[in-house]
Every structure is written in structure tokens, then in C-alpha cells.
Amino acid sequence: MTTIYLKPHKEESLKRFHPWVFSGAIAKVVLDASHQASTPEEGELVCVRSSANECLGVGHWQVGSIAVRILAFGEEALPAHFWNERLRAAYQVREAIGLIREPNSDPALKGRENNTFRLVHGEGDFLPGLIVDVYADTAVVQAHSAGMHVCRNEIAKAILEEVPQVKHVYYKSDDTLPFKAPIEGDRVGWLINGGNGDVSLNGANGETDEFWSVENGLSFRIDWLRGQKTGFFIDQRENRALVERYAKDKDVLNMFCYTGGFSLYALRGGAKTVDSVDVSQKAIDLVNINVTHNFPKAKNHTAVAADAFEYLTAQKAQNRTFDLIILDPPAFAKHRDAVKNALRGYQRINAKAIEMIRPGGILFTFSCSQAVDKEAFRLAVFSAAAQVGRKVRILHQLHQPQDHPINIYHPEGEYLKGLVLYVE
Ligand code: SAH
């Protein structure tokens, strides 16, 4: 196996179980005999050693500022049954915390059935570079590193063996694989379709025209082929449930609604009206399908394809106001150098929303930018409130849910934060 030797003292973060080796920490790379080229291959498994030749662990090599992602600390090679063991551990956590509640005839479960969950959250499940979301009987795998791409078939097989409800595994890494990596193989498509001899509901190319998954008793159409990320934003599940608690008799505006997650919970919570807005017409089509499926008689829901800033400006011009507004924009800052602009964006959109809240109303406001931390986000919302001049109090501070765990040695895993504000 290829060995990576670190510069003196660069082993310290690895000894504290932080799983990344930055390229600047590397003193030399000693290739094994199998190599023709002068560098390791993208996604190759390498052993990392300190300057004193101590074995620190094995991980995936990749060209870029994070050169190695450690999979197993203190090991010289991947332990036997590595993928099965890590996936079983990830599944057991979801099961132990009561997240998996398969729809059945048990009346006690009514409205709480859940077969939508994140099975693997990268470093949070000790599998850096890997995301796996489960929708009913299908797992959608997303590789964020070349190494996970190389291992995709082994991963799919282990998912099938370790997760009883999964029969199909789809691969969706077209947006997430590093562009620098000259790697082979399809980045999108079925890895396993109809395992256990089952005939799949799904089309050969990944179309999912009749595919439904259940979150807390609400059904969602999941379109991983054309949809964003793996097809759905599982990370807002607990926050959507909180909106349900506050929605009764309210006029609700769900901005950046995507497939209508928050809208469905607001409707179930007894909202008077719900308006859903997203710039994507495809998303709006799915919101309408989801609302009709769950609430066939609902006449109090409206969905509009529009840019959020333009929509809010137009509503303000008509003096429209709401009792409850949800703001869940896409990551305004994808990198550290975009943080300043992102904070301005958060301030602007929050000021627009706060202006339109009726006295005694509520704002749910979120940021999923990893690069914008809790304090910076709160400061942007504070600036928005001050700009509008309303009295605002924080009722809840929200975050990512339990199936998106944060590895305590890898604080970078924290990304989703939200505030629930009471606006006088
Ligand atoms: N709240 C959603 C997830 C939102 S993801 C849920 O619970 O599932 C962010 C959404 O913002 C995406 O659907 C994207 O299409 C939309 N979006 C991006 N830019 C936008 C803009 N300028 N105006 C309105 N929507 C936008």
C-alpha cells in the first residue's frame, strides 16, 4: 500500500480523531510497486504515518487541499467487513433513536410513520465523503470524494445486506464529485435495482413517477433523478414538525419551499392558508402533487414559481402580511470567501420577511451554509430586525436533526441552524 508520511507535529489533529489530512501537512509520498504514475491514484487507499513512522490510519487519497480522508484510525489496512460494520452501526443508531417507523396498521403509529431518513452523514458517521439517504425501499448514495466513488459498489452491497427495508440503491454523484478527479465510471444510475429478485417500481434510468416516501405520516414524491441533492431535504424534518405546532389558524408563507415539506406540516397543523414559493417550476409541480396527495380536499393552498426577493417585494407593494413565515434559502455561502456577501443576503431577505409579519407573528428563518456559523447568522438576523425596527424575541434555536450527527472531533459537520422569532 502507498504510504503518506507527515511533517513533524502534523499528526496531532489525527491523534484527536479529526479525519482530514491537508496536502500541506505531507512530507513525502512513498508509492507501492503497483504504480506507473508518480502520484497515488484518485480514491486509492493509503496508509498515513507520522514523521516518527507511527501508523495513524488508512484513508482515501484525493488531489486537492484535503489529500486524505481517514476511514480507520490506527490501522494499516481497512479492517475485514469494514463497510458492513460501519453501515450496520449507522443503521443501528437510526433504529435505536426510534426514527424508523415503517407504515403499518398500528393505530398508535398514525401520523408518525417514517421511512425517510439519512443513513450516513459523512464524517458524522465516520465515513468521510459519503452520504446515504433512505426513501422507503430505496437508498440514494452520494459520493463527495473520489474514494467513495471507487467503493460505490461495495457500499451498495453492504447497504443491501445491513438495511432490511432497502431493495434498491441509486447513485447520484453528478453534482458532488470533485471536478479535478479524473475518475472512471458513471456518476449517476442504479447500483442495485431490484435486489433480492424483486421487480422494481422504478424505471431503468432512475425515473420515479410513482415513488413515495413517508415522513412523520406525510407522503412525499421523491424524484432523485431530476430533483436537488438526493431528491429531498431530510434535514428539516424536526423543524417542519415544529411549524405544525404553530400553524393553527395562521396565514402561512413558505419561502424556498422546494417540494413543500413545511407546507404539508402547516396544512396538517390547521393553517388557515398556506402559500408556497420557489424559483423552480419543477419544485412547484411537486408541491402541488404532494398537497393533492395528502390533502385531496384542501382549497387553502397556493403554489407560485417566483424569485423570493421579487415575490416579497411584490407582496409588500400590495400590503400583504402573514402570521407565520418560513425562510429556508439555499446556502448563500458555499465557500469561506463568500461569507460577507452571504451575510448581506441573509440580512436582506430576513428584513423583507420581518416587515411582512403581523404583530404577534412568527418567523422561522434558516441558514444551511456551513461557512456561516451560528453567531454570524444570528447577527445577520439581528441586523435585519434592527433595520426594520420591530421588537423581536428568539423562541427557539434550531439545528440539524439526529440522523445528521456531528462527529465531536469534526465540528465542521455542523451546518444547519435556524431561529424561531416572535415578532411584536
Ligand atoms: N424548505 C425546503 C428546502 C429548500 S432548499 C424543504 O423543506 O424541502 C432551497 C430552495 O430554494 C430550492 O428548492 C431552490 O429551488 C430554491 N431557490 C433558490 N433560489 C431561489 C430564489 N432566488 N427564489 C426562490 N427560490 C429559490
Short mmCIF file of C-alpha atoms and ligand atoms in Angstrom, two decimals:
data_model
loop_
_atom_site.label_atom_id
_atom_site.label_comp_id
_atom_site.label_asym_id
_atom_site.label_seq_id
_atom_site.Cartn_x
_atom_site.Cartn_y
_atom_site.Cartn_z
CA MET A 1 0.00 0.00 0.00
CA THR A 2 1.12 3.56 -0.66
CA THR A 3 2.36 5.36 2.47
CA ILE A 4 1.96 9.06 3.22
CA TYR A 5 4.48 10.50 5.69
CA LEU A 6 3.51 13.67 7.54
CA LYS A 7 5.71 16.59 8.50
CA PRO A 8 6.73 16.77 12.19
CA HIS A 9 3.83 17.65 14.56
CA LYS A 10 1.25 17.37 11.77
CA GLU A 11 -0.06 14.14 13.33
CA GLU A 12 -1.67 15.94 16.26
CA SER A 13 -5.11 16.54 14.77
CA LEU A 14 -5.26 12.91 13.57
CA LYS A 15 -4.49 11.74 17.09
CA ARG A 16 -7.56 13.71 18.15
CA PHE A 17 -9.56 11.79 15.51
CA HIS A 18 -10.03 14.65 13.07
CA PRO A 19 -10.29 12.70 9.79
CA TRP A 20 -8.68 15.08 7.27
CA VAL A 21 -5.05 15.26 6.17
CA PHE A 22 -4.35 18.54 4.38
CA SER A 23 -1.92 18.47 1.47
CA GLY A 24 0.34 20.99 3.25
CA ALA A 25 0.91 18.51 6.11
CA ILE A 26 2.52 15.89 3.87
CA ALA A 27 6.31 15.43 3.89
CA LYS A 28 6.57 12.62 1.34
CA VAL A 29 4.56 10.02 -0.54
CA VAL A 30 6.05 6.56 -0.97
CA LEU A 31 4.22 4.71 -3.71
CA ASP A 32 3.87 0.94 -3.68
CA ALA A 33 5.26 -1.16 -6.52
CA SER A 34 1.98 -1.28 -8.48
CA HIS A 35 2.19 2.36 -9.62
CA GLN A 36 3.18 3.52 -13.08
CA ALA A 37 2.44 7.18 -12.38
CA SER A 38 4.31 9.35 -9.90
CA THR A 39 1.32 10.04 -7.62
CA PRO A 40 -1.29 7.85 -5.95
CA GLU A 41 -4.46 7.22 -7.92
CA GLU A 42 -7.61 9.21 -7.21
CA GLY A 43 -9.52 7.41 -4.47
CA GLU A 44 -6.73 4.97 -3.68
CA LEU A 45 -6.50 3.59 -0.15
CA VAL A 46 -3.31 4.88 1.53
CA CYS A 47 -1.66 4.42 4.93
CA VAL A 48 -0.75 7.59 6.84
CA ARG A 49 2.31 7.70 9.14
CA SER A 50 3.81 10.38 11.38
CA SER A 51 7.34 11.72 10.90
CA ALA A 52 8.35 9.21 13.62
CA ASN A 53 6.84 6.39 11.49
CA GLU A 54 3.87 5.81 13.79
CA CYS A 55 0.86 4.33 11.98
CA LEU A 56 -2.01 6.87 12.17
CA GLY A 57 -4.61 5.22 9.97
CA VAL A 58 -5.83 4.38 6.47
CA GLY A 59 -7.91 6.57 4.23
CA HIS A 60 -8.84 7.67 0.73
CA TRP A 61 -6.35 9.72 -1.28
CA GLN A 62 -7.55 12.62 -3.43
CA VAL A 63 -5.96 15.52 -5.30
CA GLY A 64 -6.97 18.73 -3.52
CA SER A 65 -6.44 20.57 -0.28
CA ILE A 66 -7.86 17.64 1.72
CA ALA A 67 -5.43 14.98 0.48
CA VAL A 68 -6.55 12.06 2.65
CA ARG A 69 -9.83 11.30 4.41
CA ILE A 70 -9.21 8.78 7.18
CA LEU A 71 -11.57 5.81 7.32
CA ALA A 72 -9.94 3.80 10.12
CA PHE A 73 -7.64 5.35 12.73
CA GLY A 74 -4.61 3.37 13.92
CA GLU A 75 -4.99 0.71 11.19
CA GLU A 76 -2.53 -0.17 8.43
CA ALA A 77 -5.26 -1.58 6.17
CA LEU A 78 -9.07 -1.47 6.12
CA PRO A 79 -10.35 -3.98 8.67
CA ALA A 80 -12.27 -7.00 7.33
CA HIS A 81 -16.01 -6.32 6.85
CA PHE A 82 -15.35 -2.59 7.18
CA TRP A 83 -18.30 -1.40 5.04
CA ASN A 84 -20.79 -3.80 6.59
CA GLU A 85 -19.72 -2.83 10.09
CA ARG A 86 -19.85 0.93 9.53
CA LEU A 87 -23.22 0.73 7.77
CA ARG A 88 -24.65 -1.55 10.44
CA ALA A 89 -23.52 0.90 13.12
CA ALA A 90 -25.13 3.79 11.23
CA TYR A 91 -28.38 1.88 10.83
CA GLN A 92 -28.44 0.82 14.48
CA VAL A 93 -28.26 4.44 15.63
CA ARG A 94 -31.28 5.41 13.49
CA GLU A 95 -33.17 2.41 14.80
CA ALA A 96 -32.16 2.94 18.43
CA ILE A 97 -33.39 6.55 18.43
CA GLY A 98 -36.77 5.48 17.09
CA LEU A 99 -36.53 7.17 13.71
CA ILE A 100 -37.57 4.18 11.63
CA ARG A 101 -41.31 3.61 11.93
CA GLU A 102 -42.45 1.61 8.93
CA PRO A 103 -46.03 2.36 7.87
CA ASN A 104 -48.27 -0.44 9.19
CA SER A 105 -51.73 -0.89 10.60
CA ASP A 106 -50.82 0.02 14.20
CA PRO A 107 -53.19 2.88 15.11
CA ALA A 108 -50.73 4.14 17.74
CA LEU A 109 -48.37 4.98 14.87
CA LYS A 110 -50.89 7.04 12.92
CA GLY A 111 -49.34 10.27 11.68
CA ARG A 112 -45.88 9.24 12.91
CA GLU A 113 -44.96 6.63 10.30
CA ASN A 114 -41.49 7.33 8.98
CA ASN A 115 -39.37 5.56 6.37
CA THR A 116 -37.42 8.64 5.24
CA PHE A 117 -34.07 9.11 6.96
CA ARG A 118 -30.40 9.83 6.41
CA LEU A 119 -28.49 6.61 6.93
CA VAL A 120 -24.97 8.01 6.53
CA HIS A 121 -23.95 11.61 7.20
CA GLY A 122 -20.28 11.63 6.15
CA GLU A 123 -17.86 12.35 8.97
CA GLY A 124 -20.80 12.27 11.41
CA ASP A 125 -20.99 8.52 10.76
CA PHE A 126 -17.20 8.06 10.48
CA LEU A 127 -17.47 7.73 6.69
CA PRO A 128 -15.96 10.95 5.32
CA GLY A 129 -17.13 11.71 1.78
CA LEU A 130 -20.27 9.53 1.89
CA ILE A 131 -23.94 10.48 2.11
CA VAL A 132 -26.74 7.90 2.03
CA ASP A 133 -30.41 8.85 2.23
CA VAL A 134 -33.13 6.20 2.53
CA TYR A 135 -36.56 6.66 0.97
CA ALA A 136 -38.87 3.73 1.71
CA ASP A 137 -37.19 0.75 -0.03
CA THR A 138 -34.57 2.78 -1.92
CA ALA A 139 -31.22 4.17 -0.77
CA VAL A 140 -29.70 7.08 -2.66
CA VAL A 141 -25.89 7.19 -2.39
CA GLN A 142 -23.92 10.38 -2.94
CA ALA A 143 -20.12 10.40 -3.10
CA HIS A 144 -18.30 13.61 -2.18
CA SER A 145 -14.85 12.06 -2.57
CA ALA A 146 -13.10 10.06 -5.27
CA GLY A 147 -12.55 7.24 -2.78
CA MET A 148 -16.24 6.77 -2.09
CA HIS A 149 -16.88 6.76 -5.85
CA VAL A 150 -14.31 3.97 -6.30
CA CYS A 151 -16.02 1.97 -3.50
CA ARG A 152 -19.62 2.61 -4.63
CA ASN A 153 -20.45 -0.99 -5.50
CA GLU A 154 -19.09 -2.39 -2.23
CA ILE A 155 -21.08 0.28 -0.37
CA ALA A 156 -24.29 -0.58 -2.24
CA LYS A 157 -23.87 -4.28 -1.46
CA ALA A 158 -23.28 -3.56 2.24
CA ILE A 159 -26.39 -1.29 2.38
CA LEU A 160 -28.49 -4.08 0.91
CA GLU A 161 -27.14 -6.54 3.46
CA GLU A 162 -27.45 -4.28 6.50
CA VAL A 163 -30.65 -2.30 5.98
CA PRO A 164 -33.63 -4.65 5.95
CA GLN A 165 -36.03 -2.32 4.11
CA VAL A 166 -33.66 -1.37 1.28
CA LYS A 167 -34.06 -3.26 -2.01
CA HIS A 168 -32.73 -0.70 -4.48
CA VAL A 169 -29.67 1.52 -4.44
CA TYR A 170 -29.39 4.55 -6.72
CA TYR A 171 -26.21 6.57 -7.27
CA LYS A 172 -26.40 10.35 -7.59
CA SER A 173 -22.97 11.99 -7.60
CA ASP A 174 -23.05 14.19 -10.69
CA ASP A 175 -23.05 17.40 -8.61
CA THR A 176 -20.85 16.29 -5.75
CA LEU A 177 -17.76 14.59 -7.13
CA PRO A 178 -14.70 16.82 -7.23
CA PHE A 179 -14.24 18.16 -10.71
CA LYS A 180 -10.48 17.70 -10.53
CA ALA A 181 -10.79 13.95 -10.25
CA PRO A 182 -10.25 12.03 -13.50
CA ILE A 183 -12.28 9.09 -12.29
CA GLU A 184 -13.90 6.29 -14.21
CA GLY A 185 -17.45 5.02 -14.13
CA ASP A 186 -20.92 6.54 -14.25
CA ARG A 187 -21.70 9.23 -11.71
CA VAL A 188 -25.46 8.61 -11.91
CA GLY A 189 -27.56 5.45 -12.20
CA TRP A 190 -28.70 2.32 -10.41
CA LEU A 191 -26.11 0.40 -8.42
CA ILE A 192 -28.70 -2.19 -7.45
CA ASN A 193 -32.20 -2.19 -8.90
CA GLY A 194 -34.45 -4.93 -7.58
CA GLY A 195 -32.14 -6.70 -5.16
CA ASN A 196 -33.47 -9.94 -3.68
CA GLY A 197 -35.09 -10.72 -7.02
CA ASP A 198 -37.78 -8.06 -6.55
CA VAL A 199 -39.03 -6.28 -9.61
CA SER A 200 -38.51 -2.59 -9.05
CA LEU A 201 -41.19 0.04 -9.35
CA ASN A 202 -38.58 2.32 -10.76
CA GLY A 203 -37.59 3.00 -14.35
CA ALA A 204 -34.29 1.75 -15.72
CA ASN A 205 -32.88 5.26 -15.89
CA GLY A 206 -33.96 6.19 -12.39
CA GLU A 207 -37.34 7.75 -13.20
CA THR A 208 -39.61 7.60 -10.19
CA ASP A 209 -43.04 8.58 -11.40
CA GLU A 210 -44.89 6.75 -8.66
CA PHE A 211 -42.32 6.76 -5.90
CA TRP A 212 -43.50 7.87 -2.45
CA SER A 213 -41.69 8.05 0.85
CA VAL A 214 -43.27 8.77 4.23
CA GLU A 215 -42.04 11.36 6.74
CA ASN A 216 -43.95 11.58 10.02
CA GLY A 217 -47.07 10.22 8.33
CA LEU A 218 -46.93 12.63 5.37
CA SER A 219 -46.19 11.23 1.90
CA PHE A 220 -43.68 12.87 -0.42
CA ARG A 221 -42.96 12.14 -4.07
CA ILE A 222 -39.21 11.76 -4.35
CA ASP A 223 -37.50 12.49 -7.67
CA TRP A 224 -33.80 11.78 -7.19
CA LEU A 225 -33.17 11.82 -10.93
CA ARG A 226 -34.26 15.40 -11.58
CA GLY A 227 -34.52 16.68 -8.03
CA GLN A 228 -31.99 18.56 -5.92
CA LYS A 229 -29.44 16.74 -3.74
CA THR A 230 -30.64 13.16 -3.25
CA GLY A 231 -34.22 14.25 -4.03
CA PHE A 232 -35.43 15.65 -0.70
CA PHE A 233 -34.24 17.76 2.25
CA ILE A 234 -34.49 15.28 5.11
CA ASP A 235 -32.60 17.66 7.38
CA GLN A 236 -35.63 19.86 8.08
CA ARG A 237 -37.83 17.04 9.44
CA GLU A 238 -37.85 18.11 13.11
CA ASN A 239 -38.16 21.80 12.23
CA ARG A 240 -41.12 21.06 9.96
CA ALA A 241 -42.78 19.26 12.90
CA LEU A 242 -42.32 22.44 14.96
CA VAL A 243 -44.06 24.51 12.25
CA GLU A 244 -47.01 22.13 12.53
CA ARG A 245 -47.31 23.04 16.22
CA TYR A 246 -47.50 26.77 15.46
CA ALA A 247 -49.63 26.70 12.31
CA LYS A 248 -53.20 26.53 13.64
CA ASP A 249 -55.46 29.19 12.11
CA LYS A 250 -52.46 31.04 10.68
CA ASP A 251 -51.82 32.54 7.27
CA VAL A 252 -48.52 30.84 6.41
CA LEU A 253 -45.94 31.77 3.79
CA ASN A 254 -43.36 29.06 2.95
CA MET A 255 -40.49 30.69 1.05
CA PHE A 256 -37.96 28.46 -0.75
CA CYS A 257 -40.46 25.64 -0.35
CA TYR A 258 -38.83 23.07 -2.70
CA THR A 259 -41.25 20.09 -2.70
CA GLY A 260 -43.40 21.62 0.04
CA GLY A 261 -42.12 19.98 3.23
CA PHE A 262 -43.03 22.84 5.55
CA SER A 263 -46.30 23.47 3.67
CA LEU A 264 -47.61 19.96 4.28
CA TYR A 265 -46.89 20.16 8.01
CA ALA A 266 -48.54 23.61 8.19
CA LEU A 267 -51.65 22.25 6.45
CA ARG A 268 -51.80 19.29 8.82
CA GLY A 269 -51.39 21.70 11.74
CA GLY A 270 -54.58 23.50 10.71
CA ALA A 271 -53.24 26.57 8.94
CA LYS A 272 -55.91 28.90 7.56
CA THR A 273 -53.97 29.41 4.30
CA VAL A 274 -50.57 28.29 3.03
CA ASP A 275 -48.64 29.99 0.23
CA SER A 276 -45.62 28.10 -1.15
CA VAL A 277 -42.96 29.86 -3.22
CA ASP A 278 -39.90 28.52 -5.06
CA VAL A 279 -37.99 29.72 -8.11
CA SER A 280 -38.09 26.24 -9.63
CA GLN A 281 -41.26 25.33 -11.57
CA LYS A 282 -40.35 21.63 -11.20
CA ALA A 283 -40.37 22.07 -7.42
CA ILE A 284 -43.74 23.84 -7.57
CA ASP A 285 -45.21 20.99 -9.65
CA LEU A 286 -44.08 18.57 -6.95
CA VAL A 287 -45.55 20.74 -4.17
CA ASN A 288 -48.91 20.58 -5.91
CA ILE A 289 -48.67 16.81 -6.36
CA ASN A 290 -47.75 16.39 -2.67
CA VAL A 291 -50.52 18.65 -1.38
CA THR A 292 -53.18 16.95 -3.52
CA HIS A 293 -51.98 13.50 -2.45
CA ASN A 294 -52.03 14.26 1.28
CA PHE A 295 -54.94 16.72 1.42
CA PRO A 296 -57.17 15.98 -1.58
CA LYS A 297 -59.81 18.45 -0.39
CA ALA A 298 -57.52 21.35 0.51
CA LYS A 299 -58.60 24.64 -1.04
CA ASN A 300 -56.37 26.81 1.12
CA HIS A 301 -53.02 26.15 -0.58
CA THR A 302 -51.41 28.22 -3.35
CA ALA A 303 -48.06 27.49 -5.01
CA VAL A 304 -46.15 30.06 -7.05
CA ALA A 305 -42.92 29.78 -9.06
CA ALA A 306 -41.08 33.07 -8.40
CA ASP A 307 -37.82 34.55 -7.23
CA ALA A 308 -38.02 35.07 -3.48
CA PHE A 309 -36.78 38.67 -3.43
CA GLU A 310 -39.10 39.73 -6.25
CA TYR A 311 -42.04 37.88 -4.70
CA LEU A 312 -41.60 39.51 -1.29
CA THR A 313 -41.23 42.95 -2.86
CA ALA A 314 -44.42 42.46 -4.89
CA GLN A 315 -46.39 41.22 -1.87
CA LYS A 316 -45.19 44.15 0.21
CA ALA A 317 -46.36 46.54 -2.51
CA GLN A 318 -49.84 45.03 -2.11
CA ASN A 319 -49.63 45.40 1.69
CA ARG A 320 -49.88 41.66 2.20
CA THR A 321 -48.96 40.32 5.64
CA PHE A 322 -48.68 36.85 7.21
CA ASP A 323 -48.89 35.25 10.66
CA LEU A 324 -46.08 32.78 10.04
CA ILE A 325 -43.27 32.94 7.50
CA ILE A 326 -40.66 30.25 6.79
CA LEU A 327 -37.39 31.25 5.11
CA ASP A 328 -35.24 28.28 4.12
CA PRO A 329 -32.94 29.56 1.36
CA PRO A 330 -30.20 27.56 -0.36
CA ALA A 331 -26.66 28.00 1.02
CA PHE A 332 -25.83 31.65 0.28
CA ALA A 333 -22.13 30.94 1.02
CA LYS A 334 -20.67 27.78 -0.46
CA HIS A 335 -17.12 28.88 0.48
CA ARG A 336 -15.44 30.97 3.18
CA ASP A 337 -14.68 33.81 0.77
CA ALA A 338 -18.38 34.25 0.02
CA VAL A 339 -19.38 34.73 3.67
CA LYS A 340 -19.59 38.53 3.60
CA ASN A 341 -21.98 38.59 0.68
CA ALA A 342 -23.97 35.74 2.16
CA LEU A 343 -24.48 37.65 5.41
CA ARG A 344 -25.75 40.63 3.44
CA GLY A 345 -28.14 38.29 1.60
CA TYR A 346 -29.44 36.83 4.89
CA GLN A 347 -29.95 40.31 6.31
CA ARG A 348 -31.82 41.48 3.21
CA ILE A 349 -34.20 38.54 2.94
CA ASN A 350 -34.88 38.47 6.69
CA ALA A 351 -35.62 42.20 6.76
CA LYS A 352 -38.12 41.73 3.94
CA ALA A 353 -39.82 38.88 5.81
CA ILE A 354 -39.88 40.59 9.23
CA GLU A 355 -41.57 43.61 7.63
CA MET A 356 -44.43 41.40 6.45
CA ILE A 357 -45.16 39.61 9.73
CA ARG A 358 -48.32 40.66 11.53
CA PRO A 359 -47.92 41.80 15.14
CA GLY A 360 -47.59 38.65 17.28
CA GLY A 361 -46.50 36.61 14.28
CA ILE A 362 -43.67 34.14 13.91
CA LEU A 363 -40.66 33.79 11.61
CA PHE A 364 -38.81 30.52 11.07
CA THR A 365 -35.50 31.50 9.49
CA PHE A 366 -32.66 29.18 8.46
CA SER A 367 -29.16 29.06 7.06
CA CYS A 368 -27.66 25.85 5.68
CA SER A 369 -24.32 27.49 4.79
CA GLN A 370 -21.63 25.58 6.65
CA ALA A 371 -19.28 28.56 6.27
CA VAL A 372 -21.70 30.89 8.13
CA ASP A 373 -21.63 29.95 11.81
CA LYS A 374 -24.48 30.30 14.34
CA GLU A 375 -23.23 33.61 15.73
CA ALA A 376 -22.73 35.20 12.32
CA PHE A 377 -26.19 34.10 11.20
CA ARG A 378 -27.78 35.41 14.37
CA LEU A 379 -26.01 38.72 13.87
CA ALA A 380 -27.38 38.97 10.30
CA VAL A 381 -30.92 38.33 11.59
CA PHE A 382 -30.37 40.82 14.42
CA SER A 383 -29.31 43.43 11.84
CA ALA A 384 -32.45 42.68 9.83
CA ALA A 385 -34.71 43.14 12.87
CA ALA A 386 -32.95 46.39 13.82
CA GLN A 387 -33.21 47.66 10.24
CA VAL A 388 -36.99 47.11 10.25
CA GLY A 389 -37.30 48.40 13.83
CA ARG A 390 -39.60 45.67 15.17
CA LYS A 391 -39.42 44.14 18.65
CA VAL A 392 -38.15 40.60 18.08
CA ARG A 393 -37.53 37.73 20.51
CA ILE A 394 -35.94 34.31 19.94
CA LEU A 395 -38.30 31.45 20.85
CA HIS A 396 -36.21 28.52 19.57
CA GLN A 397 -32.73 27.94 18.24
CA LEU A 398 -32.88 25.12 15.73
CA HIS A 399 -30.31 22.84 14.14
CA GLN A 400 -29.81 19.72 12.08
CA PRO A 401 -31.62 16.56 13.25
CA GLN A 402 -30.32 13.42 14.88
CA ASP A 403 -29.76 11.50 11.64
CA HIS A 404 -27.30 14.25 10.60
CA PRO A 405 -25.00 13.77 13.60
CA ILE A 406 -21.93 15.91 14.24
CA ASN A 407 -18.75 13.97 14.95
CA ILE A 408 -17.42 15.73 18.05
CA TYR A 409 -13.88 15.62 16.60
CA HIS A 410 -15.10 17.21 13.35
CA PRO A 411 -17.04 20.38 14.26
CA GLU A 412 -17.12 21.33 10.55
CA GLY A 413 -20.02 18.86 10.30
CA GLU A 414 -22.38 21.42 11.84
CA TYR A 415 -24.16 23.33 9.07
CA LEU A 416 -27.90 23.83 9.57
CA LYS A 417 -29.06 26.48 12.00
CA GLY A 418 -32.34 28.24 12.46
CA LEU A 419 -34.13 30.74 14.67
CA VAL A 420 -37.80 30.94 15.51
CA LEU A 421 -38.66 34.58 16.20
CA TYR A 422 -41.65 36.17 17.83
CA VAL A 423 -42.26 39.50 16.15
CA GLU A 424 -44.34 42.13 18.02
N1 SAH B 1 -37.55 24.17 2.55
C1 SAH B 1 -37.28 23.11 1.59
C2 SAH B 1 -35.84 23.08 1.13
C3 SAH B 1 -35.34 24.37 0.49
S1 SAH B 1 -33.94 24.17 -0.49
C4 SAH B 1 -37.73 21.79 2.16
O1 SAH B 1 -38.16 21.75 3.32
O2 SAH B 1 -37.66 20.79 1.45
C5 SAH B 1 -33.82 25.73 -1.23
C6 SAH B 1 -34.81 26.01 -2.34
O3 SAH B 1 -34.66 27.37 -2.74
C7 SAH B 1 -34.63 25.19 -3.62
O4 SAH B 1 -35.82 24.48 -3.86
C8 SAH B 1 -34.39 26.23 -4.73
O5 SAH B 1 -35.07 25.93 -5.94
C9 SAH B 1 -34.98 27.49 -4.11
N2 SAH B 1 -34.41 28.75 -4.59
C10 SAH B 1 -33.13 29.04 -4.91
N3 SAH B 1 -33.00 30.34 -5.23
C11 SAH B 1 -34.24 30.90 -5.12
C12 SAH B 1 -34.75 32.22 -5.32
N4 SAH B 1 -33.95 33.21 -5.69
N5 SAH B 1 -36.05 32.43 -5.09
C13 SAH B 1 -36.86 31.42 -4.70
N6 SAH B 1 -36.43 30.16 -4.51
C14 SAH B 1 -35.13 29.90 -4.71
#
